[in-house]
CSV table of C-alpha atoms (C1' of nucleotides) in Angstrom, one decimal:
chain,number,residue,atom,x,y,z
A,1,UNK,CA,0.0,0.0,0.0
A,2,UNK,CA,1.2,3.4,-0.8
A,3,UNK,CA,1.9,5.5,2.2
A,4,UNK,CA,-0.8,8.1,2.5
A,5,UNK,CA,-0.6,10.5,5.3
A,6,UNK,CA,-3.1,9.4,7.9
A,7,UNK,CA,-5.8,11.8,9.0
A,8,UNK,CA,-5.7,13.1,12.5
A,9,UNK,CA,-7.4,10.5,14.8
A,10,UNK,CA,-11.1,11.0,15.2
A,11,UNK,CA,-11.3,13.7,12.5
A,12,UNK,CA,-13.9,13.1,9.9
A,13,UNK,CA,-13.8,13.0,6.1
A,14,UNK,CA,-17.0,14.1,4.4
A,15,UNK,CA,-17.2,12.6,1.0
A,16,UNK,CA,-20.1,14.0,-1.1
A,17,UNK,CA,-22.3,11.2,0.2
A,18,UNK,CA,-21.7,12.2,3.9
A,19,UNK,CA,-21.8,15.8,3.0
A,20,UNK,CA,-25.2,15.3,1.5
A,21,UNK,CA,-26.4,13.9,4.8
A,22,UNK,CA,-24.8,16.7,6.8
A,23,UNK,CA,-26.5,19.3,4.6
A,24,UNK,CA,-29.8,17.5,4.8
A,25,UNK,CA,-29.6,17.5,8.6
A,26,UNK,CA,-28.6,21.2,8.5
A,27,UNK,CA,-31.6,21.9,6.3
A,28,UNK,CA,-34.0,20.1,8.6
A,29,UNK,CA,-32.6,21.9,11.6
A,30,UNK,CA,-32.8,25.3,9.9
A,31,UNK,CA,-36.4,24.6,9.0
A,32,UNK,CA,-37.6,23.7,12.5
A,33,UNK,CA,-35.5,26.4,14.2
A,34,UNK,CA,-36.8,29.1,11.9
A,35,UNK,CA,-40.4,27.9,12.1
A,36,UNK,CA,-40.2,28.8,15.8
A,37,UNK,CA,-38.7,32.2,15.2
A,38,UNK,CA,-35.1,31.4,16.0
A,39,UNK,CA,-32.2,33.2,14.2
A,40,UNK,CA,-28.9,31.6,13.1
A,41,UNK,CA,-25.6,32.7,14.6
A,42,UNK,CA,-22.1,31.4,14.8
A,43,UNK,CA,-19.1,31.8,17.0
A,44,UNK,CA,-15.4,31.1,16.6
A,45,UNK,CA,-14.0,27.6,16.5
A,46,UNK,CA,-11.1,28.6,18.8
A,47,UNK,CA,-11.7,30.1,22.2
A,48,UNK,CA,-9.4,30.8,25.2
A,49,UNK,CA,-9.5,28.1,27.8
A,50,UNK,CA,-10.6,30.5,30.4
A,51,UNK,CA,-14.0,30.7,28.9
A,52,UNK,CA,-14.7,27.1,29.8
A,53,UNK,CA,-12.7,27.0,33.0
A,54,UNK,CA,-15.5,29.3,34.3
A,55,UNK,CA,-18.3,26.8,34.3
A,56,UNK,CA,-18.1,23.7,32.2
A,57,UNK,CA,-15.9,22.1,34.9
A,58,UNK,CA,-12.2,22.5,34.7
A,59,UNK,CA,-11.5,18.8,34.7
A,60,UNK,CA,-13.7,18.3,31.7
A,61,UNK,CA,-11.9,20.9,29.7
A,62,UNK,CA,-8.4,19.9,30.7
A,63,UNK,CA,-8.9,16.2,30.0
A,64,UNK,CA,-11.4,16.1,27.2
A,65,UNK,CA,-10.8,19.2,25.1
A,66,UNK,CA,-8.1,19.9,22.5
A,67,UNK,CA,-5.9,22.5,24.2
A,68,UNK,CA,-2.7,23.9,22.8
A,69,UNK,CA,-0.6,27.0,23.2
A,70,UNK,CA,-0.6,29.6,20.3
A,71,UNK,CA,2.6,31.3,19.2
A,72,UNK,CA,2.1,33.9,21.9
A,73,UNK,CA,1.8,31.3,24.6
A,74,UNK,CA,-1.9,31.6,25.3
A,75,UNK,CA,-3.8,28.4,25.8
A,76,UNK,CA,-6.3,28.0,23.0
A,77,UNK,CA,-9.1,25.5,23.0
A,78,UNK,CA,-10.9,23.9,20.0
A,79,UNK,CA,-14.4,24.6,21.2
A,80,UNK,CA,-15.9,21.5,22.9
A,81,UNK,CA,-19.4,23.1,23.2
A,82,UNK,CA,-21.1,26.3,22.3
A,83,UNK,CA,-23.0,27.4,25.3
A,84,UNK,CA,-20.1,29.4,26.9
A,85,UNK,CA,-19.5,31.1,23.6
A,86,UNK,CA,-23.2,32.0,23.4
A,87,UNK,CA,-23.1,33.4,26.9
A,88,UNK,CA,-20.1,35.5,26.0
A,89,UNK,CA,-21.7,36.8,22.8
A,90,UNK,CA,-24.8,37.8,24.8
A,91,UNK,CA,-22.8,39.3,27.7
A,92,UNK,CA,-20.8,41.4,25.2
A,93,UNK,CA,-23.8,43.1,23.7
A,94,UNK,CA,-26.4,42.7,26.3
A,95,UNK,CA,-27.7,46.3,26.2
A,96,UNK,CA,-28.0,46.3,22.4
A,97,UNK,CA,-29.9,43.1,22.0
A,98,UNK,CA,-33.6,42.8,22.1
A,99,UNK,CA,-34.2,40.3,24.9
A,100,UNK,CA,-35.4,37.6,24.8
A,101,UNK,CA,-33.2,36.1,22.1
A,102,UNK,CA,-34.1,33.0,20.1
A,103,UNK,CA,-30.8,31.8,18.5
A,104,UNK,CA,-29.6,28.6,16.9
A,105,UNK,CA,-26.4,27.4,15.3
A,106,UNK,CA,-25.0,24.3,13.6
A,107,UNK,CA,-21.2,23.8,13.4
A,108,UNK,CA,-18.2,21.7,14.2
A,109,UNK,CA,-17.0,20.9,17.7
A,110,UNK,CA,-14.1,18.9,19.1
A,111,UNK,CA,-13.5,16.6,22.0
A,112,UNK,CA,-10.4,14.7,22.8
A,113,UNK,CA,-12.0,11.4,23.5
A,114,UNK,CA,-11.7,7.9,22.3
A,115,UNK,CA,-13.9,7.4,19.2
A,116,UNK,CA,-16.6,4.8,19.2
A,117,UNK,CA,-20.1,4.2,17.8
A,118,UNK,CA,-21.9,7.5,17.5
A,119,UNK,CA,-18.9,9.5,18.7
A,120,UNK,CA,-15.8,11.0,17.1
A,121,UNK,CA,-13.4,13.7,18.1
A,122,UNK,CA,-15.0,16.0,15.6
A,123,UNK,CA,-18.7,16.3,15.4
A,124,UNK,CA,-21.4,18.8,14.2
A,125,UNK,CA,-23.8,20.1,16.7
A,126,UNK,CA,-27.1,21.9,16.7
A,127,UNK,CA,-27.5,24.4,19.5
A,128,UNK,CA,-30.7,26.2,20.1
A,129,UNK,CA,-31.4,28.5,23.0
A,130,UNK,CA,-33.9,31.0,24.3
A,131,UNK,CA,-32.0,33.6,26.3
A,132,UNK,CA,-33.6,36.0,28.7
A,133,UNK,CA,-36.8,34.2,29.5
A,134,UNK,CA,-37.2,32.4,32.8
A,135,UNK,CA,-40.7,31.2,32.3
A,136,UNK,CA,-42.1,27.7,32.2
A,137,UNK,CA,-43.3,28.5,28.7
A,138,UNK,CA,-39.7,29.0,27.5
A,139,UNK,CA,-38.7,25.5,28.8
A,140,UNK,CA,-41.8,24.0,27.2
A,141,UNK,CA,-41.0,25.6,23.9
A,142,UNK,CA,-37.5,24.2,23.7
A,143,UNK,CA,-38.8,20.7,24.5
A,144,UNK,CA,-41.4,21.2,21.8
A,145,UNK,CA,-38.8,22.3,19.3
A,146,UNK,CA,-36.9,19.1,20.0
A,147,UNK,CA,-40.1,16.9,19.6
A,148,UNK,CA,-41.1,18.6,16.4
A,149,UNK,CA,-37.7,18.1,15.0
A,150,UNK,CA,-37.7,14.4,15.8
A,151,UNK,CA,-41.1,14.2,14.2
A,152,UNK,CA,-40.0,16.1,11.1
A,153,UNK,CA,-37.1,13.9,10.4
A,154,UNK,CA,-39.3,10.8,10.5
A,155,UNK,CA,-39.0,9.4,14.0
A,156,UNK,CA,-42.2,8.4,15.7
A,157,UNK,CA,-43.0,8.8,19.4
A,158,UNK,CA,-42.9,5.0,19.7
A,159,UNK,CA,-39.3,5.0,18.6
A,160,UNK,CA,-37.9,8.0,20.4
A,161,UNK,CA,-38.9,10.1,23.4
A,162,UNK,CA,-37.9,13.3,25.2
A,163,UNK,CA,-37.4,12.6,28.8
A,164,UNK,CA,-37.9,15.5,31.2
A,165,UNK,CA,-37.1,16.2,34.8
A,166,UNK,CA,-36.6,19.3,37.0
A,167,UNK,CA,-33.6,19.6,39.2
A,168,UNK,CA,-35.6,21.7,41.6
A,169,UNK,CA,-38.2,19.0,42.1
A,170,UNK,CA,-35.3,16.6,42.8
A,171,UNK,CA,-33.8,19.0,45.2
A,172,UNK,CA,-37.0,19.3,47.3
A,173,UNK,CA,-37.6,15.6,47.1
A,174,UNK,CA,-34.1,14.8,48.2
A,175,UNK,CA,-34.3,17.3,51.0
A,176,UNK,CA,-37.5,15.6,52.1
A,177,UNK,CA,-35.7,12.4,52.7
A,178,UNK,CA,-32.9,14.1,54.5
A,179,UNK,CA,-30.3,14.5,51.7
A,180,UNK,CA,-29.0,18.0,52.1
A,181,UNK,CA,-26.9,20.4,50.1
A,182,UNK,CA,-23.5,18.8,50.5
A,183,UNK,CA,-24.8,15.4,49.6
A,184,UNK,CA,-26.8,16.6,46.7
A,185,UNK,CA,-24.1,16.3,44.0
A,186,UNK,CA,-23.4,12.8,45.2
A,187,UNK,CA,-27.1,11.9,45.1
A,188,UNK,CA,-27.5,13.4,41.6
A,189,UNK,CA,-24.6,11.3,40.4
A,190,UNK,CA,-26.1,8.3,42.0
A,191,UNK,CA,-29.4,8.8,40.3
A,192,UNK,CA,-27.7,9.4,37.0
A,193,UNK,CA,-25.9,6.1,37.1
A,194,UNK,CA,-28.8,3.9,38.2
A,195,UNK,CA,-29.5,2.4,34.8
A,196,UNK,CA,-25.8,1.9,34.2
A,197,UNK,CA,-25.1,-0.8,36.8
A,198,UNK,CA,-26.8,-3.9,38.2
A,199,UNK,CA,-29.3,-3.1,40.9
A,200,UNK,CA,-27.4,-4.8,43.7
A,201,UNK,CA,-24.2,-3.1,42.8
A,202,UNK,CA,-26.0,0.3,42.6
A,203,UNK,CA,-27.4,-0.1,46.1
A,204,UNK,CA,-24.0,-1.0,47.4
A,205,UNK,CA,-22.6,2.1,45.7
A,206,UNK,CA,-25.4,4.2,47.2
A,207,UNK,CA,-24.6,3.0,50.7
A,208,UNK,CA,-20.9,3.6,50.2
A,209,UNK,CA,-21.7,7.1,49.0
A,210,UNK,CA,-23.2,7.9,52.4
A,211,UNK,CA,-26.9,7.1,52.2
A,212,UNK,CA,-28.4,5.1,55.0
A,213,UNK,CA,-30.7,2.2,54.4
A,214,UNK,CA,-33.9,4.1,55.0
A,215,UNK,CA,-32.8,6.9,52.6
A,216,UNK,CA,-32.0,4.3,50.0
A,217,UNK,CA,-35.4,2.8,50.3
A,218,UNK,CA,-37.1,6.2,50.0
A,219,UNK,CA,-34.9,7.2,47.1
A,220,UNK,CA,-35.8,4.0,45.2
A,221,UNK,CA,-39.5,4.7,45.9
A,222,UNK,CA,-39.1,8.2,44.6
A,223,UNK,CA,-37.3,7.1,41.4
A,224,UNK,CA,-40.0,4.6,40.8
A,225,UNK,CA,-42.8,7.1,41.1
A,226,UNK,CA,-43.8,7.9,37.5
A,227,UNK,CA,-46.4,10.4,38.7
A,228,UNK,CA,-43.9,12.4,40.8
A,229,UNK,CA,-44.0,15.2,38.2
A,230,UNK,CA,-47.5,16.1,39.4
A,231,UNK,CA,-45.9,17.5,42.6
A,232,UNK,CA,-44.2,20.1,40.4
A,233,UNK,CA,-46.4,22.9,39.2
A,234,UNK,CA,-43.7,23.7,36.7
A,235,UNK,CA,-43.7,20.3,35.2
A,236,UNK,CA,-47.5,20.1,35.2
A,237,UNK,CA,-47.6,23.3,33.2
A,238,UNK,CA,-44.9,22.2,30.8
A,239,UNK,CA,-46.9,19.1,29.9
A,240,UNK,CA,-50.0,21.2,29.5
A,241,UNK,CA,-48.2,23.4,27.0
A,242,UNK,CA,-46.8,20.4,25.1
A,243,UNK,CA,-50.3,19.1,24.9
A,244,UNK,CA,-51.4,22.4,23.4
A,245,UNK,CA,-48.5,22.3,20.9
A,246,UNK,CA,-49.5,18.8,19.9
A,247,UNK,CA,-46.3,16.9,20.8
A,248,UNK,CA,-47.3,15.6,24.2
A,249,UNK,CA,-46.9,11.9,23.2
A,250,UNK,CA,-43.2,12.4,22.5
A,251,UNK,CA,-42.5,13.6,26.0
A,252,UNK,CA,-42.2,11.6,29.2
A,253,UNK,CA,-41.3,12.4,32.8
A,254,UNK,CA,-38.2,10.6,34.0
A,255,UNK,CA,-37.0,11.2,37.5
A,256,UNK,CA,-33.6,9.7,36.6
A,257,UNK,CA,-32.7,12.3,34.0
A,258,UNK,CA,-30.2,14.6,35.7
A,259,UNK,CA,-27.7,15.6,33.0
A,260,UNK,CA,-24.0,15.7,33.9
A,261,UNK,CA,-23.4,19.4,33.4
A,262,UNK,CA,-23.0,21.6,36.5
A,263,UNK,CA,-24.6,24.7,35.0
A,264,UNK,CA,-28.2,23.4,34.7
A,265,UNK,CA,-30.4,25.0,37.3
A,266,UNK,CA,-34.0,23.7,36.7
A,267,UNK,CA,-35.6,21.8,33.9
A,268,UNK,CA,-33.4,19.2,32.3
A,269,UNK,CA,-34.2,16.9,29.4
A,270,UNK,CA,-32.8,14.5,26.9
A,271,UNK,CA,-34.0,12.7,23.9
A,272,UNK,CA,-33.2,9.0,23.4
A,273,UNK,CA,-34.3,5.8,21.9
A,274,UNK,CA,-37.3,4.5,23.8
A,275,UNK,CA,-35.6,1.1,23.7
A,276,UNK,CA,-33.0,2.8,26.0
A,277,UNK,CA,-30.3,1.7,23.6
A,278,UNK,CA,-27.2,3.9,23.2
A,279,UNK,CA,-26.6,7.3,24.5
A,280,UNK,CA,-28.8,10.3,24.5
A,281,UNK,CA,-29.5,11.9,21.1
A,282,UNK,CA,-29.6,15.4,22.5
A,283,UNK,CA,-29.6,17.0,25.9
A,284,UNK,CA,-30.4,20.3,27.4
A,285,UNK,CA,-32.1,22.3,30.1
A,286,UNK,CA,-32.3,25.5,32.0
A,287,UNK,CA,-29.2,27.4,32.9
A,288,UNK,CA,-30.0,30.6,34.7
A,289,UNK,CA,-26.6,31.7,35.8
A,290,UNK,CA,-24.3,31.2,32.9
A,291,UNK,CA,-24.5,34.6,31.2
A,292,UNK,CA,-23.8,36.2,34.6
A,293,UNK,CA,-20.9,33.8,35.2
A,294,UNK,CA,-19.1,35.0,32.0
A,295,UNK,CA,-19.5,38.7,33.0
A,296,UNK,CA,-23.0,39.7,32.0
A,297,UNK,CA,-26.0,40.7,33.9
A,298,UNK,CA,-28.1,37.7,35.1
A,299,UNK,CA,-30.2,36.3,32.2
A,300,UNK,CA,-32.2,33.2,32.7
A,301,UNK,CA,-31.8,30.9,29.7
A,302,UNK,CA,-32.8,27.5,28.4
A,303,UNK,CA,-31.6,25.4,25.4
A,304,UNK,CA,-30.3,22.1,24.1
A,305,UNK,CA,-27.7,20.6,21.9
A,306,UNK,CA,-27.8,17.7,19.5
A,307,UNK,CA,-24.8,16.0,17.8
A,308,UNK,CA,-24.9,14.8,14.2
A,309,UNK,CA,-23.6,11.3,14.9
A,310,UNK,CA,-26.0,9.8,17.4
A,311,UNK,CA,-29.0,11.1,15.4
A,312,UNK,CA,-27.6,9.3,12.4
A,313,UNK,CA,-27.3,6.1,14.3
A,314,UNK,CA,-30.9,6.3,15.4
A,315,UNK,CA,-32.1,7.2,11.9
A,316,UNK,CA,-30.3,4.3,10.5
A,317,UNK,CA,-31.6,1.9,13.2
A,318,UNK,CA,-35.2,2.8,12.3
A,319,UNK,CA,-34.5,2.8,8.6
A,320,UNK,CA,-35.5,6.4,8.0
A,321,UNK,CA,-32.3,7.7,6.7
A,322,UNK,CA,-33.3,9.8,3.7
A,323,UNK,CA,-32.3,8.7,0.2
A,324,UNK,CA,-29.7,11.3,-0.8
A,325,UNK,CA,-28.4,10.6,-4.2
A,326,UNK,CA,-26.4,13.6,-5.0
A,327,UNK,CA,-26.4,14.2,-8.8
A,328,UNK,CA,-23.6,16.5,-9.9
A,329,UNK,CA,-25.7,17.7,-12.9
A,330,UNK,CA,-28.8,17.0,-14.9
A,331,UNK,CA,-27.1,17.2,-18.3
A,332,UNK,CA,-23.7,16.2,-19.6
A,333,UNK,CA,-22.2,17.5,-22.9
A,334,UNK,CA,-20.0,14.9,-24.5
A,335,UNK,CA,-16.9,15.9,-26.4
A,336,UNK,CA,-16.8,14.2,-29.8
A,337,UNK,CA,-13.2,15.0,-30.7
A,338,UNK,CA,-10.4,17.5,-30.0
A,339,UNK,CA,-11.8,19.9,-32.6
A,340,UNK,CA,-15.3,20.0,-31.0
A,341,UNK,CA,-14.0,20.7,-27.5
A,342,UNK,CA,-14.5,24.5,-27.8
A,343,UNK,CA,-18.0,24.0,-29.2
A,344,UNK,CA,-18.8,21.6,-26.4
A,345,UNK,CA,-18.1,24.3,-23.8
A,346,UNK,CA,-20.2,26.8,-25.8
A,347,UNK,CA,-23.0,24.3,-25.8
A,348,UNK,CA,-22.7,23.8,-22.1
A,349,UNK,CA,-23.0,27.5,-21.6
A,350,UNK,CA,-26.1,27.6,-23.7
A,351,UNK,CA,-27.7,24.9,-21.6
A,352,UNK,CA,-26.6,26.5,-18.4
A,353,UNK,CA,-28.1,29.8,-19.4
A,354,UNK,CA,-31.5,28.0,-19.5
A,355,UNK,CA,-31.1,27.4,-15.8
A,356,UNK,CA,-30.2,23.7,-16.1
A,357,UNK,CA,-27.2,22.3,-14.3
A,358,UNK,CA,-24.7,20.9,-16.9
A,359,UNK,CA,-21.2,19.5,-17.0
A,360,UNK,CA,-19.0,19.2,-19.9
A,361,UNK,CA,-16.9,16.1,-20.3
A,362,UNK,CA,-13.3,17.4,-19.8
A,363,UNK,CA,-11.6,15.7,-22.7
A,364,UNK,CA,-12.2,14.0,-26.0
A,365,UNK,CA,-12.7,10.3,-25.4
A,366,UNK,CA,-14.6,7.4,-26.9
A,367,UNK,CA,-18.3,8.1,-26.8
A,368,UNK,CA,-18.9,4.8,-25.0
A,369,UNK,CA,-16.5,5.8,-22.2
A,370,UNK,CA,-18.3,9.2,-21.8
A,371,UNK,CA,-21.7,7.6,-21.7
A,372,UNK,CA,-20.6,5.0,-19.2
A,373,UNK,CA,-19.2,7.9,-17.0
A,374,UNK,CA,-22.5,9.8,-17.4
A,375,UNK,CA,-24.5,6.7,-16.4
A,376,UNK,CA,-22.3,6.1,-13.3
A,377,UNK,CA,-22.7,9.6,-12.0
A,378,UNK,CA,-26.4,9.6,-12.5
A,379,UNK,CA,-26.7,12.0,-15.4
A,380,UNK,CA,-30.1,11.8,-17.1
A,381,UNK,CA,-29.4,13.5,-20.4
A,382,UNK,CA,-26.3,13.5,-22.6
A,383,UNK,CA,-25.8,15.9,-25.5
A,384,UNK,CA,-24.0,14.6,-28.5
A,385,UNK,CA,-22.7,16.9,-31.2
A,386,UNK,CA,-20.6,15.1,-33.8
A,387,UNK,CA,-19.9,15.9,-37.4
A,388,UNK,CA,-23.4,14.8,-38.5
A,389,UNK,CA,-25.1,17.1,-36.1
A,390,UNK,CA,-22.7,19.9,-36.7
A,391,UNK,CA,-23.3,19.9,-40.4
A,392,UNK,CA,-27.0,20.0,-39.9
A,393,UNK,CA,-26.8,22.6,-37.1
A,394,UNK,CA,-28.5,20.2,-34.7
A,395,UNK,CA,-27.8,18.6,-31.3
A,396,UNK,CA,-28.6,15.1,-30.3
A,397,UNK,CA,-30.1,14.5,-26.8
A,398,UNK,CA,-29.7,11.0,-25.5
A,399,UNK,CA,-32.0,10.0,-22.6
A,400,UNK,CA,-30.1,7.6,-20.4
A,401,UNK,CA,-33.2,6.7,-18.4
A,402,UNK,CA,-35.0,5.1,-21.3
A,403,UNK,CA,-32.3,4.9,-24.0
A,404,UNK,CA,-34.1,7.0,-26.5
A,405,UNK,CA,-32.6,9.9,-28.4
A,406,UNK,CA,-33.8,12.9,-30.4
A,407,UNK,CA,-32.2,15.8,-32.3
A,408,UNK,CA,-33.0,19.4,-31.9
A,409,UNK,CA,-32.0,22.7,-33.3
A,410,UNK,CA,-29.9,24.8,-30.9
A,411,UNK,CA,-32.8,27.3,-30.7
A,412,UNK,CA,-35.2,24.7,-29.4
A,413,UNK,CA,-32.8,22.8,-27.3
A,414,UNK,CA,-33.4,24.7,-24.0
A,415,UNK,CA,-37.1,24.2,-24.0
A,416,UNK,CA,-36.8,20.6,-25.0
A,417,UNK,CA,-34.4,19.8,-22.2
A,418,UNK,CA,-36.5,21.5,-19.6
A,419,UNK,CA,-39.5,19.5,-20.8
A,420,UNK,CA,-37.6,16.2,-20.6
A,421,UNK,CA,-36.3,17.0,-17.1
A,422,UNK,CA,-39.6,18.0,-15.8
B,1,G,C1',-7.2,6.9,30.8
B,2,U,C1',-8.8,1.0,30.8
B,3,G,C1',-10.1,-3.5,28.1
B,4,G,C1',-11.5,-6.7,23.8
B,5,C,C1',-11.4,-7.5,18.5
B,6,U,C1',-9.2,-6.3,13.8
B,7,G,C1',-5.3,-4.4,10.1
B,8,U,C1',-3.6,-8.6,3.1
B,9,A,C1',-5.1,-5.2,-4.2
B,10,G,C1',-9.2,0.9,-4.8
B,11,C,C1',-13.5,-2.0,-1.8
B,12,U,C1',-15.2,-6.7,0.7
B,13,C,C1',-12.5,-10.6,2.2
B,14,A,C1',-9.6,-15.8,1.5
B,15,A,C1',-4.7,-18.2,2.1
B,16,U,C1',-2.2,-25.9,7.9
B,17,G,C1',4.6,-21.7,9.2
B,18,G,C1',6.1,-23.5,2.6
B,19,C,C1',4.9,-20.0,-5.1
B,20,A,C1',0.1,-13.9,-2.0
B,21,G,C1',-5.4,-15.3,-4.1
B,22,A,C1',-10.9,-14.5,-5.3
B,23,G,C1',-15.2,-11.4,-6.0
B,24,C,C1',-16.5,-6.5,-7.1
B,25,A,C1',-14.2,-2.1,-9.1
B,26,C,C1',-10.6,-0.3,-12.9
B,27,U,C1',-8.2,-0.4,-18.1
B,28,U,C1',-8.5,-2.5,-23.0
B,29,G,C1',-11.0,-5.2,-26.6
B,30,A,C1',-15.4,-8.0,-28.8
B,31,C,C1',-18.6,-2.9,-30.8
B,32,U,C1',-13.8,3.1,-35.5
B,33,G,C1',-21.0,7.5,-33.3
B,34,U,C1',-23.9,5.2,-28.2
B,35,G,C1',-24.2,3.6,-21.1
B,36,G,C1',-26.3,-0.5,-17.8
B,37,A,C1',-26.0,-6.8,-19.5
B,38,U,C1',-22.4,-10.6,-21.3
B,39,C,C1',-17.6,-12.6,-22.7
B,40,A,C1',-12.2,-12.2,-23.1
B,41,A,C1',-7.6,-10.2,-21.9
B,42,G,C1',-4.8,-6.9,-18.8
B,43,G,C1',-2.9,-3.6,-14.9
B,44,G,C1',-2.6,-3.3,-9.8
B,45,G,C1',0.8,-5.8,-3.3
B,46,U,C1',7.4,-3.8,0.9
B,47,U,C1',0.4,-8.4,3.8
B,48,G,C1',-0.3,-0.9,8.7
B,49,U,C1',4.9,0.2,10.6
B,50,G,C1',9.5,-1.4,13.3
B,51,G,C1',12.0,-5.3,15.6
B,52,G,C1',12.4,-10.7,17.0
B,53,U,C1',11.9,-16.4,16.5
B,54,U,C1',12.7,-19.8,12.2
B,55,C,C1',16.0,-23.1,6.8
B,56,A,C1',11.4,-20.4,5.7
B,57,A,C1',6.6,-15.5,8.6
B,58,G,C1',0.5,-12.7,5.9
B,59,C,C1',0.3,-16.6,9.8
B,60,C,C1',4.2,-17.2,15.9
B,61,C,C1',6.4,-13.3,19.7
B,62,C,C1',7.3,-8.1,21.3
B,63,A,C1',6.6,-3.0,20.3
B,64,U,C1',4.1,0.8,17.8
B,65,C,C1',0.3,3.2,14.8
B,66,A,C1',-4.6,3.0,13.0
B,67,G,C1',-9.8,1.3,12.8
B,68,C,C1',-14.0,-0.8,15.3
B,69,C,C1',-16.5,-2.0,19.9
B,70,A,C1',-17.3,-1.7,25.2
B,71,C,C1',-15.8,1.0,29.7
B,72,C,C1',-14.7,6.1,31.9
B,73,C,C1',-17.0,10.6,30.6
B,74,C,C1',-20.5,13.3,28.1
B,75,A,C1',-20.9,19.7,26.7
RNA sequence: GUGGCUGUAGCUCAAUGGCAGAGCACUUGACUGUGGAUCAAGGGGUUGUGGGUUCAAGCCCCAUCAGCCACCCCA
């Protein structure tokens, strides 16, 4: 094998086929985002490490982000997430912006992790946030955006669900069974991991974490209570709004959804396969302190992020990946011989001026080779202009779909092609 | 960061420690102005890389790199 330089580990190549999927996803995201009145924005790919040190959790950034010194010695990070950048953007122009803001973005992110199914070191992520609204309606809207999106791309509510919880509800419930502030983080972590280990092991882990037997029993009871959300006025209202929007069936209450990120302050949610296979497709929630933490005035916010890889895994699993045959052009102009090359380009321009995408075979070659090429790349119509046509001032159009061919004058060619392509 | 599996032609993969192969793809021809199908011929390899064992290594051993998968973690 020839020695080709290897790509950087975990970085992704997007051949036209993969690019077509990425753009399809981008399009679906844009459509849903804009239909809810959100505006697109983008931030820099590189940020100073300090931006993340503030809130994402220092360990997370140090161990799982690409960090390197620039020529001036500053520590630069390949952005591992967008929310801190968003908070910075808002904090910088807080007085000029019309709050609340509805913003969305789709772009590349990087994490220095070991690649595996549904995860690489480079990934594309959709971020969508409602900044400056602390209401229950704001939370409900984001959950609805997420449900509508899943529906739009062809996933049913039997296949996937959005699982919602509220950290404040969990706070009060934990307090009620005697788990106080300093134990809270431990308890959250415990709840988060319940499905990830065998029951007996989990209980052992719980006791080792400092819970007593009685608390463990109450905690289990609490986590098993699928109606617990009714104790939260906030969640009751969220479900009422989702009902009104028409996506209630996609959304379920799940007391075990906590989310790992420290900056969430209230509602938290994630979408996943109902079969509970694989990791979450997307995750988000309310973060009321982040803008303030990067130097702005306090602005309650809510939002979520979705990566491009996990959603692709799910779409494939349920067989709803779109058919994305990317055709380079509708028409190809063949080049009969060296002498007709110039005319072939002129012919291409004529067709192109009719608003039809067209490519010109780039060299004189045997007609069979050119037709074979056209067939392989999915061209529907091939124009042939050899000596016979040239003398008669005509152009032959060969239809590769059914094998027929017809000749036209140059003047009638455009209309004829449009008709055949319709 | 931990563990398992895998690296052989462009792709998918064969080859008891004993001549490196097949299918698909590609090129050419059958068909000098007509694609897909068929047939024939042809090109293509430092078996991921570096060491070691052996008369002999694609195969065994060590290291290393990469890919996949599962942990860890998840923004």
